[in-house]
PDB file of N, CA and C in Angstrom:
ATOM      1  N   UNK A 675     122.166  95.148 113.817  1.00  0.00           N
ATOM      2  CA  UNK A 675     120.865  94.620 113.519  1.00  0.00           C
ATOM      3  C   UNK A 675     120.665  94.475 112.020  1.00  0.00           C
ATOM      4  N   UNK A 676     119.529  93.607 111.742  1.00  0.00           N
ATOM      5  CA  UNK A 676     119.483  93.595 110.111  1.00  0.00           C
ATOM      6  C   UNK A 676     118.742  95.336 109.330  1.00  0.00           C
ATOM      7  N   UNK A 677     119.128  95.406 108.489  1.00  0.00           N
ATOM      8  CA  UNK A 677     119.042  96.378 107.192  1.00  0.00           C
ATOM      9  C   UNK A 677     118.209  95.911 106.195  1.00  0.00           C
ATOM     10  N   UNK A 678     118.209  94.382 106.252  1.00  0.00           N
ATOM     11  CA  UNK A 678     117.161  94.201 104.999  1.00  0.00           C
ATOM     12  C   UNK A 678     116.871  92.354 105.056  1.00  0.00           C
ATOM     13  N   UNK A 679     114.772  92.343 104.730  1.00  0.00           N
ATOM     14  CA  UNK A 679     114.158  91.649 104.669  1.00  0.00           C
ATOM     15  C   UNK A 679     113.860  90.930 103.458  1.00  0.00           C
ATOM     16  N   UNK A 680     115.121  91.682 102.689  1.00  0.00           N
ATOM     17  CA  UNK A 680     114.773  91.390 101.180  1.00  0.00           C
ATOM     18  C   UNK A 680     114.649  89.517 100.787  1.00  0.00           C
ATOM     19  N   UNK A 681     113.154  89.366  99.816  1.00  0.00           N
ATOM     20  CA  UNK A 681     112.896  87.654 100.329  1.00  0.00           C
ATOM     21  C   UNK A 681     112.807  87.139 101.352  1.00  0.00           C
ATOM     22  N   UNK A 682     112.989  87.528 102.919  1.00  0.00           N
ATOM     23  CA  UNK A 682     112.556  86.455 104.150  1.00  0.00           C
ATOM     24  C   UNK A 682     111.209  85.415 103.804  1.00  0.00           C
ATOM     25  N   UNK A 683     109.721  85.985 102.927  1.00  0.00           N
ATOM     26  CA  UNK A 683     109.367  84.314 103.128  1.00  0.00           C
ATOM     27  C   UNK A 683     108.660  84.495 101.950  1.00  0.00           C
ATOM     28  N   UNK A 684     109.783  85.050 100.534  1.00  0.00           N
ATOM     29  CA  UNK A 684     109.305  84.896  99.299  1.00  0.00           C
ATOM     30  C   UNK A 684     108.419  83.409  98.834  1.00  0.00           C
ATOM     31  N   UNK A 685     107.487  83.677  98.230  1.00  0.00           N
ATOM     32  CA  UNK A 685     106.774  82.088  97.678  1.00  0.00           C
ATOM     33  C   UNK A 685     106.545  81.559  98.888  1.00  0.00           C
ATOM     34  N   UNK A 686     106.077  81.827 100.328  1.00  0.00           N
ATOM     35  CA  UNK A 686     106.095  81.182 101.141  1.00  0.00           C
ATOM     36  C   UNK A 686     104.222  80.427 101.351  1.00  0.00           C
ATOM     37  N   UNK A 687     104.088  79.955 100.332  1.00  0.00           N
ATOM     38  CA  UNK A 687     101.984  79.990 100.043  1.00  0.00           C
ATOM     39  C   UNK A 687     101.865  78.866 101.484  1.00  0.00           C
ATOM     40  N   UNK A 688     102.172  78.602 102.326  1.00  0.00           N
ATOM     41  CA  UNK A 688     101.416  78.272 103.702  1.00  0.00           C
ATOM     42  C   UNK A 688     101.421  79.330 104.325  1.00  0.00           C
ATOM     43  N   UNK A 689     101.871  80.301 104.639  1.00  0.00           N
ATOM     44  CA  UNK A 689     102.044  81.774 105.388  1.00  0.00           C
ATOM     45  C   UNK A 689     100.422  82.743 105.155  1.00  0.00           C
ATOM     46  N   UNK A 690      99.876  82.084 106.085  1.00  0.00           N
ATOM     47  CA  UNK A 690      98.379  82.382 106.319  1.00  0.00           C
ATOM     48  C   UNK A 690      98.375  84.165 106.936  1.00  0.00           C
ATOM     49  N   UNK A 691      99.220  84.394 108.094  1.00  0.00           N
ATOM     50  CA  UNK A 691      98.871  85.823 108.700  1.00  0.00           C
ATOM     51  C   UNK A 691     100.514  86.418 109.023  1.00  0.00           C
ATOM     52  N   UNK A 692     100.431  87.457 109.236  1.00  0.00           N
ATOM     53  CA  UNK A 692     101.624  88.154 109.982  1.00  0.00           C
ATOM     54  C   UNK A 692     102.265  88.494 111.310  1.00  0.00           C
ATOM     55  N   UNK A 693     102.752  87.927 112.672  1.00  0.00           N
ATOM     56  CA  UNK A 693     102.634  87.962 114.023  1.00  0.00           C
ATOM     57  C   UNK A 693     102.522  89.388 113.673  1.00  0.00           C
ATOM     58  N   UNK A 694     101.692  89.539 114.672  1.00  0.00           N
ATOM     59  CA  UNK A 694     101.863  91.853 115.400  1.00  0.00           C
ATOM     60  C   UNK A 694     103.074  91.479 115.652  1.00  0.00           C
ATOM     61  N   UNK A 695     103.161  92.555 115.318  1.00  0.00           N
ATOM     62  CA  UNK A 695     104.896  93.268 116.181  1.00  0.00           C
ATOM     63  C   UNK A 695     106.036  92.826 115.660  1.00  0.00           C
ATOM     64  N   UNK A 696     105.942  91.935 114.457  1.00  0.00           N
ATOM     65  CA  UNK A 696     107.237  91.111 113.680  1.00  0.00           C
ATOM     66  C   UNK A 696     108.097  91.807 113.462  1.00  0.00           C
ATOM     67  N   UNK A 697     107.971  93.419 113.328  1.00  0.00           N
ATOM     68  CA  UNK A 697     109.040  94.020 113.028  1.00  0.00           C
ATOM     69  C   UNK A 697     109.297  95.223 113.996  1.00  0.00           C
ATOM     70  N   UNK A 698     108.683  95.232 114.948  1.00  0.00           N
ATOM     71  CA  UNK A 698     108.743  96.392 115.921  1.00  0.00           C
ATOM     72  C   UNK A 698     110.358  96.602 116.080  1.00  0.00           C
ATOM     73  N   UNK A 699     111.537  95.637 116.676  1.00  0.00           N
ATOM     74  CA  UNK A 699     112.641  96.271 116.782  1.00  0.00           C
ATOM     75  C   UNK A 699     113.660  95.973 116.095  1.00  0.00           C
ATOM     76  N   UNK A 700     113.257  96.613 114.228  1.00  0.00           N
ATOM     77  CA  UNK A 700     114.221  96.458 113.300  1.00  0.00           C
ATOM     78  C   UNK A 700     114.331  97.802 112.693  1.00  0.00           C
ATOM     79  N   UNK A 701     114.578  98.778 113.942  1.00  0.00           N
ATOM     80  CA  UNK A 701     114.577  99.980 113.548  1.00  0.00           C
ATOM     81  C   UNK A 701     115.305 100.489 112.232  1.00  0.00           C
ATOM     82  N   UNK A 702     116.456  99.723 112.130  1.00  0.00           N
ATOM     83  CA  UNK A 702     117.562  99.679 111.438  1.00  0.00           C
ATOM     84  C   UNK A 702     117.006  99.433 109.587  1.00  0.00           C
ATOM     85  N   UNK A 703     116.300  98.968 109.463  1.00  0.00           N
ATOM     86  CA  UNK A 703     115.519  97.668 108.158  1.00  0.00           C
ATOM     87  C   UNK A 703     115.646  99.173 106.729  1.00  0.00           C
ATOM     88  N   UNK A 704     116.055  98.981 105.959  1.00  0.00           N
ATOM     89  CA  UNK A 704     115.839 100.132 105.027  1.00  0.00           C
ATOM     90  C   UNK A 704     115.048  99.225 103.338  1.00  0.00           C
ATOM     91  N   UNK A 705     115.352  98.110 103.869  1.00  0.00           N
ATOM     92  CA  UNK A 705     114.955  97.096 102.284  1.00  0.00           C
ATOM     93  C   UNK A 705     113.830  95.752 103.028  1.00  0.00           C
ATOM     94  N   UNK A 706     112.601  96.254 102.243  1.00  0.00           N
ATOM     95  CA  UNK A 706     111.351  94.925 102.007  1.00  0.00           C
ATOM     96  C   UNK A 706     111.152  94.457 100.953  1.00  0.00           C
ATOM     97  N   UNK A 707     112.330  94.253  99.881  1.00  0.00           N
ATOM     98  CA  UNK A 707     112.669  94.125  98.507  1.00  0.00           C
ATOM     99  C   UNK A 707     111.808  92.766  99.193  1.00  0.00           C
ATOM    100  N   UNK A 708     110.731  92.187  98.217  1.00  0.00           N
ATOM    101  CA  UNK A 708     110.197  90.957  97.967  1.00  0.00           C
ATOM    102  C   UNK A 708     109.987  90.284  99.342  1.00  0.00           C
ATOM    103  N   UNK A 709     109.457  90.620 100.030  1.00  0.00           N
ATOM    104  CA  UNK A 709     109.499  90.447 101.733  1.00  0.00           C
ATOM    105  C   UNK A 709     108.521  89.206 101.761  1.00  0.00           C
ATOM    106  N   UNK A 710     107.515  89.467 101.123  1.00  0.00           N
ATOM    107  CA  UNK A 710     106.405  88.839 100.958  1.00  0.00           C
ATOM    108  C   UNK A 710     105.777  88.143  99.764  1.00  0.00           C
ATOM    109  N   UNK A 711     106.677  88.413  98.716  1.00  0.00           N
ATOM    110  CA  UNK A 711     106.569  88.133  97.530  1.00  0.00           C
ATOM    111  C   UNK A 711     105.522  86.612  97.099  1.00  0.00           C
ATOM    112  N   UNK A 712     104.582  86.347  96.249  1.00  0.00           N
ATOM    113  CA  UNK A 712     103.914  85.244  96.162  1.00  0.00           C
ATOM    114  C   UNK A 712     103.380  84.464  97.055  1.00  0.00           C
ATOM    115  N   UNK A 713     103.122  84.832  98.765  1.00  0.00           N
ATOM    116  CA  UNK A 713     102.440  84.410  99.494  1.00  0.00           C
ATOM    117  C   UNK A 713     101.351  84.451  99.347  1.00  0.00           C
ATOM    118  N   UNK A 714     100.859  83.944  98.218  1.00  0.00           N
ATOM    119  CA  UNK A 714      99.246  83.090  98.137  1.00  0.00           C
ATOM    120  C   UNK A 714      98.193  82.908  99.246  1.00  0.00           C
ATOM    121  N   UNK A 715      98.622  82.511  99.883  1.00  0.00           N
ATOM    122  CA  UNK A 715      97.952  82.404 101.020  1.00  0.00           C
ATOM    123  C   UNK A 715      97.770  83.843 102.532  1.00  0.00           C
ATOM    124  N   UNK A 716      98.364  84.816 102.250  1.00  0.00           N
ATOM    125  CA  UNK A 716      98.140  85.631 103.335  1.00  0.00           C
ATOM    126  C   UNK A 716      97.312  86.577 103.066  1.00  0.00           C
ATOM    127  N   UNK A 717      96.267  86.464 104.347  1.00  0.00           N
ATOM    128  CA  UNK A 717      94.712  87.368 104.247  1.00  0.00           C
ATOM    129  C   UNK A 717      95.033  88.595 104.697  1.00  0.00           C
ATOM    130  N   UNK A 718      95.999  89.171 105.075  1.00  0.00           N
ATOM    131  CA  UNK A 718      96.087  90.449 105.717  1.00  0.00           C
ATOM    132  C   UNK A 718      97.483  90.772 105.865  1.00  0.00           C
ATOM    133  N   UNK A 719      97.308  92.051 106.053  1.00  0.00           N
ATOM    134  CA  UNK A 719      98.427  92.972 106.469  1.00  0.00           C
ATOM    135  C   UNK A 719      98.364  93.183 108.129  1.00  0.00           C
ATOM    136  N   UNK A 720      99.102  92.942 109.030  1.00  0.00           N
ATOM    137  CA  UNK A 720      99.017  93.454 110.455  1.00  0.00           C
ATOM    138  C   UNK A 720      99.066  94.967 110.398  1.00  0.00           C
ATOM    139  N   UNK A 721      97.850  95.848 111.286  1.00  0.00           N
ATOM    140  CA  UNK A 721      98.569  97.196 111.035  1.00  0.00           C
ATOM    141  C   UNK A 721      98.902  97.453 111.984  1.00  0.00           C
ATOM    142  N   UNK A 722     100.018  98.537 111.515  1.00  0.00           N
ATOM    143  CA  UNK A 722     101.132  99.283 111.906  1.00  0.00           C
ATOM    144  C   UNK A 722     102.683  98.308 112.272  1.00  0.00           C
ATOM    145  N   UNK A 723     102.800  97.474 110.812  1.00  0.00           N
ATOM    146  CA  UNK A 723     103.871  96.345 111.015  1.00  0.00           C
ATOM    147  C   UNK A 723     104.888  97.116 110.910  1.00  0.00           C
ATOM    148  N   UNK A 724     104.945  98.188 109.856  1.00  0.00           N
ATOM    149  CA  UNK A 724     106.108  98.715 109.411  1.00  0.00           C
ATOM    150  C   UNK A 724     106.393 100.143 110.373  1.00  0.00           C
ATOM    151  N   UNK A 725     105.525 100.380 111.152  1.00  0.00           N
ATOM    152  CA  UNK A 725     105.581 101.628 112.174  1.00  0.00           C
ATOM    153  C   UNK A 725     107.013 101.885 112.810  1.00  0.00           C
ATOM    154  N   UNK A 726     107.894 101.520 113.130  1.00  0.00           N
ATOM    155  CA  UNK A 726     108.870 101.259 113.778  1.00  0.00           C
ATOM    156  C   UNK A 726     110.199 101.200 112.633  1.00  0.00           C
ATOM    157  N   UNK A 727     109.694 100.891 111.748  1.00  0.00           N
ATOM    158  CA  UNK A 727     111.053 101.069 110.374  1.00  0.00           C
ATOM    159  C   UNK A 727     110.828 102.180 109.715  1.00  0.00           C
ATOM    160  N   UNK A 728     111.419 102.940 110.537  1.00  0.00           N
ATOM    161  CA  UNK A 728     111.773 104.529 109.742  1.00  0.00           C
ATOM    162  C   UNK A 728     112.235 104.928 108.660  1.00  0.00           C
ATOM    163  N   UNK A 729     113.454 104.089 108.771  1.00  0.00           N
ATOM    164  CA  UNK A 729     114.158 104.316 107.537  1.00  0.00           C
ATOM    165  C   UNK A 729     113.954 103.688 106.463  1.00  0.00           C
ATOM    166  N   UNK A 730     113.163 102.703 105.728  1.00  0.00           N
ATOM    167  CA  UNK A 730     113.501 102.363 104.588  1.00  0.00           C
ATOM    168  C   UNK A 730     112.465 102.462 103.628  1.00  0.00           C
ATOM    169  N   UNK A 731     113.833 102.417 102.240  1.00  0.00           N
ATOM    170  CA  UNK A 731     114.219 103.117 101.335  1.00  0.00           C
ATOM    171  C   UNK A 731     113.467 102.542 100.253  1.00  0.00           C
ATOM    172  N   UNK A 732     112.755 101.053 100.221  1.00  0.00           N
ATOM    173  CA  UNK A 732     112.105 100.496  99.718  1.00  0.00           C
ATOM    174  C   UNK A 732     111.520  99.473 100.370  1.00  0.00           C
ATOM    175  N   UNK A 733     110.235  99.367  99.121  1.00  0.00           N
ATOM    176  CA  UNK A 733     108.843  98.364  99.411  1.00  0.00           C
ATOM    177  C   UNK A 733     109.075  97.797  98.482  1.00  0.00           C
ATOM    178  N   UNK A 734     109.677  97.392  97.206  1.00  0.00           N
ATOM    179  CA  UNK A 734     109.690  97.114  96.220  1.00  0.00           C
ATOM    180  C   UNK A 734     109.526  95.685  96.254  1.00  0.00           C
ATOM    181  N   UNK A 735     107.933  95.112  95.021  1.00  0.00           N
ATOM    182  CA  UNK A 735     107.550  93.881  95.372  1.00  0.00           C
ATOM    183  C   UNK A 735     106.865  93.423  96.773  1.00  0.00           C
ATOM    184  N   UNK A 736     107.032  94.107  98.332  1.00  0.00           N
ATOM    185  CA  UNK A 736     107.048  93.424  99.002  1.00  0.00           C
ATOM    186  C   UNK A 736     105.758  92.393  99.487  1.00  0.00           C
ATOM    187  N   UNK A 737     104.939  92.970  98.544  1.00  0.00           N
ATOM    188  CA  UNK A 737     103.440  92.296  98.650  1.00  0.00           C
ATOM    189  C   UNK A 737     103.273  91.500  97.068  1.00  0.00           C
ATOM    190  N   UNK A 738     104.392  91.449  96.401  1.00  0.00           N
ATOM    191  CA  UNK A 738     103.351  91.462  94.844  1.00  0.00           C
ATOM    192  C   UNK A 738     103.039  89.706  95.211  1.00  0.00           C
ATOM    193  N   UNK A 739     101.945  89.931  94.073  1.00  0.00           N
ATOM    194  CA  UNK A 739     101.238  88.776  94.087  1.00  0.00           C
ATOM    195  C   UNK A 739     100.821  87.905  95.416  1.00  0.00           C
ATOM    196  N   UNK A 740     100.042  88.497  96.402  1.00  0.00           N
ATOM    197  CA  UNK A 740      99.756  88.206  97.953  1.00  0.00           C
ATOM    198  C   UNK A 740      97.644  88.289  97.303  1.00  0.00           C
ATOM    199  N   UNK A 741      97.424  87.503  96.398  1.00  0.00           N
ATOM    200  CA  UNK A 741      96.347  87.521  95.650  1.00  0.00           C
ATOM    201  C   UNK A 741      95.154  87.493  96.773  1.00  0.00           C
ATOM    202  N   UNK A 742      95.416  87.020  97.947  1.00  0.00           N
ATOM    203  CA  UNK A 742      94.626  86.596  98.972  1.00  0.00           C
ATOM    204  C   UNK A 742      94.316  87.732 100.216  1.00  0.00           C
ATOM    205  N   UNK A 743      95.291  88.573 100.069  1.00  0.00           N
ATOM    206  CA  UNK A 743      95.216  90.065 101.013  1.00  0.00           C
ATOM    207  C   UNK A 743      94.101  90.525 100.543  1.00  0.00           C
ATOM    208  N   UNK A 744      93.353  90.663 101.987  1.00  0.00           N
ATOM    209  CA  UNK A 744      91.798  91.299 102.332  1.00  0.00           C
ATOM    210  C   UNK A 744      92.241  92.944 102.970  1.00  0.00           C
ATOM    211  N   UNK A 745      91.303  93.423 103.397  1.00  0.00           N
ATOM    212  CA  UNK A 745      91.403  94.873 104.240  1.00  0.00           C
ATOM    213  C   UNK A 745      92.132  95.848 103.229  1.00  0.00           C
ATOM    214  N   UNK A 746      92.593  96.711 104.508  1.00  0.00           N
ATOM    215  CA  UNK A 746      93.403  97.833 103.633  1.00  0.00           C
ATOM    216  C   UNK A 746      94.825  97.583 103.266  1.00  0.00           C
ATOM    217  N   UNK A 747      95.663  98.266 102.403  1.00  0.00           N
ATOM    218  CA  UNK A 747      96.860  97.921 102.675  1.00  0.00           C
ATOM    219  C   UNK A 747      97.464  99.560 103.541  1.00  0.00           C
ATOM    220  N   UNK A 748      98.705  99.330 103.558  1.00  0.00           N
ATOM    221  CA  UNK A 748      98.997 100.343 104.526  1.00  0.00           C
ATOM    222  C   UNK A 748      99.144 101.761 103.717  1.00  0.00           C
ATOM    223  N   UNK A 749      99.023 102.826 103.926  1.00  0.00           N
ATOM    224  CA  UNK A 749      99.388 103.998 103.170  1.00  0.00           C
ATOM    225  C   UNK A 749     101.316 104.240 103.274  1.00  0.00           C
ATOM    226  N   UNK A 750     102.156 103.117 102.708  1.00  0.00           N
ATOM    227  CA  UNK A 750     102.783 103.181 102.746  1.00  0.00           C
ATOM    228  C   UNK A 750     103.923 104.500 101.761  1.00  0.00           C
ATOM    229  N   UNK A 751     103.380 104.606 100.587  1.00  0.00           N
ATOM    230  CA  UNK A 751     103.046 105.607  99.764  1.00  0.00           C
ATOM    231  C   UNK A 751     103.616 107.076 100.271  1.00  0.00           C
ATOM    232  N   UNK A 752     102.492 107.267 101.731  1.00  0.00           N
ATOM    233  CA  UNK A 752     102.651 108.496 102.132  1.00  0.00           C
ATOM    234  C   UNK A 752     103.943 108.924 103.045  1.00  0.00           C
ATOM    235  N   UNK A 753     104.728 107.902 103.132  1.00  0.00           N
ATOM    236  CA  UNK A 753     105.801 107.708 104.131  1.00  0.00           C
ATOM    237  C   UNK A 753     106.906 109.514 103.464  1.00  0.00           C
ATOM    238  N   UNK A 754     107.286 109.899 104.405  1.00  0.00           N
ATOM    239  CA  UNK A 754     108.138 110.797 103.878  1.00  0.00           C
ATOM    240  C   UNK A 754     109.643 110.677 104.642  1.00  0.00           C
ATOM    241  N   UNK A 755     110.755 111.435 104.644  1.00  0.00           N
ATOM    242  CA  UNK A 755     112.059 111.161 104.846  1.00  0.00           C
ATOM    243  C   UNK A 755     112.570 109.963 105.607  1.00  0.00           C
ATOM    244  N   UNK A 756     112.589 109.157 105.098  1.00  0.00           N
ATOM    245  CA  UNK A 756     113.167 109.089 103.448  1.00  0.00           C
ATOM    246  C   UNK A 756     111.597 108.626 102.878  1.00  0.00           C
ATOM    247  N   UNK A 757     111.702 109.050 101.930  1.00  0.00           N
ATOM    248  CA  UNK A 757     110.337 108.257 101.087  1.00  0.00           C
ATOM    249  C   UNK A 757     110.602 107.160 100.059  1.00  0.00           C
ATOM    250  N   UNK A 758     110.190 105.974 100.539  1.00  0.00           N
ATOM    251  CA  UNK A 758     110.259 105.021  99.557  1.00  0.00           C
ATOM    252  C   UNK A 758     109.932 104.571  98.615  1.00  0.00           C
ATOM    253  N   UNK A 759     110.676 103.739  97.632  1.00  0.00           N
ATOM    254  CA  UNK A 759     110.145 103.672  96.472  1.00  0.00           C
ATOM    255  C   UNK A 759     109.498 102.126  96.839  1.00  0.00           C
ATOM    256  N   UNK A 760     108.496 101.830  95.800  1.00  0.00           N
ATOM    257  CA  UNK A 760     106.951 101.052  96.281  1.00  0.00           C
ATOM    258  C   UNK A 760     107.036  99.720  94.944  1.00  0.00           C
ATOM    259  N   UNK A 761     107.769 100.320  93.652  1.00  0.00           N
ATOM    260  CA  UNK A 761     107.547  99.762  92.875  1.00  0.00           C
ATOM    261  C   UNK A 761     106.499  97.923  92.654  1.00  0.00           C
ATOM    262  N   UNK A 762     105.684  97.773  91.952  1.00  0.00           N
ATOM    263  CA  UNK A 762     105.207  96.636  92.232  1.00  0.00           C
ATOM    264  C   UNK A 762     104.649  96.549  93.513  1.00  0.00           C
ATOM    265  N   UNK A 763     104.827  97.065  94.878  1.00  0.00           N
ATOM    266  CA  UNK A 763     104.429  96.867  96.451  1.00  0.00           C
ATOM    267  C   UNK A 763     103.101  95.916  96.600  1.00  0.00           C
ATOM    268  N   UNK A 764     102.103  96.323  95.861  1.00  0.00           N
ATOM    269  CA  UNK A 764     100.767  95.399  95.798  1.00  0.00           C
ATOM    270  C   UNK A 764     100.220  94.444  94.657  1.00  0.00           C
ATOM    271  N   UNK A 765     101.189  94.547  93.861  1.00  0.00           N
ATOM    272  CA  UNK A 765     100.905  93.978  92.252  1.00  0.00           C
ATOM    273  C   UNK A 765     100.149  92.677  92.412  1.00  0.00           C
ATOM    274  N   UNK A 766      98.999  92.798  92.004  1.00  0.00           N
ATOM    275  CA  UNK A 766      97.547  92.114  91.744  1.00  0.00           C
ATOM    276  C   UNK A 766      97.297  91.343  92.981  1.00  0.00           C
ATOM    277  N   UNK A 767      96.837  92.766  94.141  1.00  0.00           N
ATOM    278  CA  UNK A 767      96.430  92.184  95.192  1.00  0.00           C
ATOM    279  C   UNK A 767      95.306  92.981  95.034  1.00  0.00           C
ATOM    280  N   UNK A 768      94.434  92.502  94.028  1.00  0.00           N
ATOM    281  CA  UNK A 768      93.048  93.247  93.941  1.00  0.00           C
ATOM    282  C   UNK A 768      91.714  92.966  94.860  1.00  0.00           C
ATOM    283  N   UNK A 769      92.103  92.463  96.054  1.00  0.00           N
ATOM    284  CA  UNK A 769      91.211  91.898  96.857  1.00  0.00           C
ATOM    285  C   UNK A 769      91.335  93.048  97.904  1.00  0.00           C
ATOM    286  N   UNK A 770      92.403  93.914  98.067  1.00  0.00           N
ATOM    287  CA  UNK A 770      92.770  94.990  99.387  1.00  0.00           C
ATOM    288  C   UNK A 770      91.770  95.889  99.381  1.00  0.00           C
ATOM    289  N   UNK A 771      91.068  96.299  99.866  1.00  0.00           N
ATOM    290  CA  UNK A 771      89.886  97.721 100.133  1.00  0.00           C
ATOM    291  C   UNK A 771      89.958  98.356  99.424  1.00  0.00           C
ATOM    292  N   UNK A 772      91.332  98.523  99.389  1.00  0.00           N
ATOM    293  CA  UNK A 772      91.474 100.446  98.971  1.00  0.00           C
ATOM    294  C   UNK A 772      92.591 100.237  97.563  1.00  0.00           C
ATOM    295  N   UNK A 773      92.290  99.263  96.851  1.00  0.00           N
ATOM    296  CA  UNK A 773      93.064  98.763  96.028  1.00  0.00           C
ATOM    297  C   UNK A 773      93.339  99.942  94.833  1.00  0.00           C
ATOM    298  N   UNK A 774      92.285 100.725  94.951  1.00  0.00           N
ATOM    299  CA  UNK A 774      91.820 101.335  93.507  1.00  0.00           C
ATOM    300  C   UNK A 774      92.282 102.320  94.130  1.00  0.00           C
ATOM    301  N   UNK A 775      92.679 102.693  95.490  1.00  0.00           N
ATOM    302  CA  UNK A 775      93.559 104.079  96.195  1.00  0.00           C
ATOM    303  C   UNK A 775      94.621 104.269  95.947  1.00  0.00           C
ATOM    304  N   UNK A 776      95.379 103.212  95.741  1.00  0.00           N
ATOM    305  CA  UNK A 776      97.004 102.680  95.425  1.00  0.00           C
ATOM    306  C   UNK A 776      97.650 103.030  94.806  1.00  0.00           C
ATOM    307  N   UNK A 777      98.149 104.182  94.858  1.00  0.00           N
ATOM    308  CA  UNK A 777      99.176 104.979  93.384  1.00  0.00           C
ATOM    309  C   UNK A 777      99.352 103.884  92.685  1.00  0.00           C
ATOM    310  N   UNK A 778      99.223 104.230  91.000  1.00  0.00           N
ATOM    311  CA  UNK A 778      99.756 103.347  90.078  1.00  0.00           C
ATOM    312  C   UNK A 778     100.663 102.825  90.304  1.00  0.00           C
ATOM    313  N   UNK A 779     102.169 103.454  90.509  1.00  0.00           N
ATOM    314  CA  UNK A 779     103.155 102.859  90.507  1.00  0.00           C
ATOM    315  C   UNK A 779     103.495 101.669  91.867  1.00  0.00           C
ATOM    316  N   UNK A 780     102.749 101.704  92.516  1.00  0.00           N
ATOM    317  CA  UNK A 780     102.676 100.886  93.650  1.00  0.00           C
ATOM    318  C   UNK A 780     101.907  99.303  93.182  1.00  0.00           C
ATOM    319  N   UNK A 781     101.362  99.380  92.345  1.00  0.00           N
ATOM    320  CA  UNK A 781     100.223  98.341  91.963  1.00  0.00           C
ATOM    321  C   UNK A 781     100.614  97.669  90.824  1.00  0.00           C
TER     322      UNK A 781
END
């Protein structure tokens, strides 16, 4: 199975929402390196997308610049073994709820 989403729909600015369940059986997935990167256009996060990917090792980028994300984002942050690194994860998605919740280094 795949290991990594790294870029699947980087810059993708028609990419309005996220199907539920897009990632339910990628148990395997350890990299969302830029997953989502510059999708302009997407209002939300589905929750509990990443519920099912246990293992990975990074978020890095995978939201940055998603300027248009409403709601919460996920407490991805709190993930523990393995705990991932987030770097950039929400970078200037100042529209998310809980934006100002967002460990620095995540933002």
């Amino acid at each position: 199975g795949a290991t990594t989403f790294a870029t699947t729909f980087y810059g993708c600015t028609g990419l309005t929402s996220i199907p539920s369940g897009l990632f339910n059986n990628c148990t395997g997935v350890t990299s969302f390196v830029s997953t989502f990167f510059g999708c302009t256009s997407l209002t939300g996060i589905t929750s509990g997308l990443f519920d099912n990917c246990t293992g990975v090792t990074t978020f890095q980028n995978t939201f940055y610049n998603c300027t248009s994300l409403t709601g919460n984002a996920p407490n991805l942050w709190d993930r523990t073994s393995p705990t991932p690194t987030g770097t950039n994860c929400f970078y200037n998605d100042t529209n998310l709820t809980n934006y100002a919740s967002i460990p620095s280094g995540w933002k």
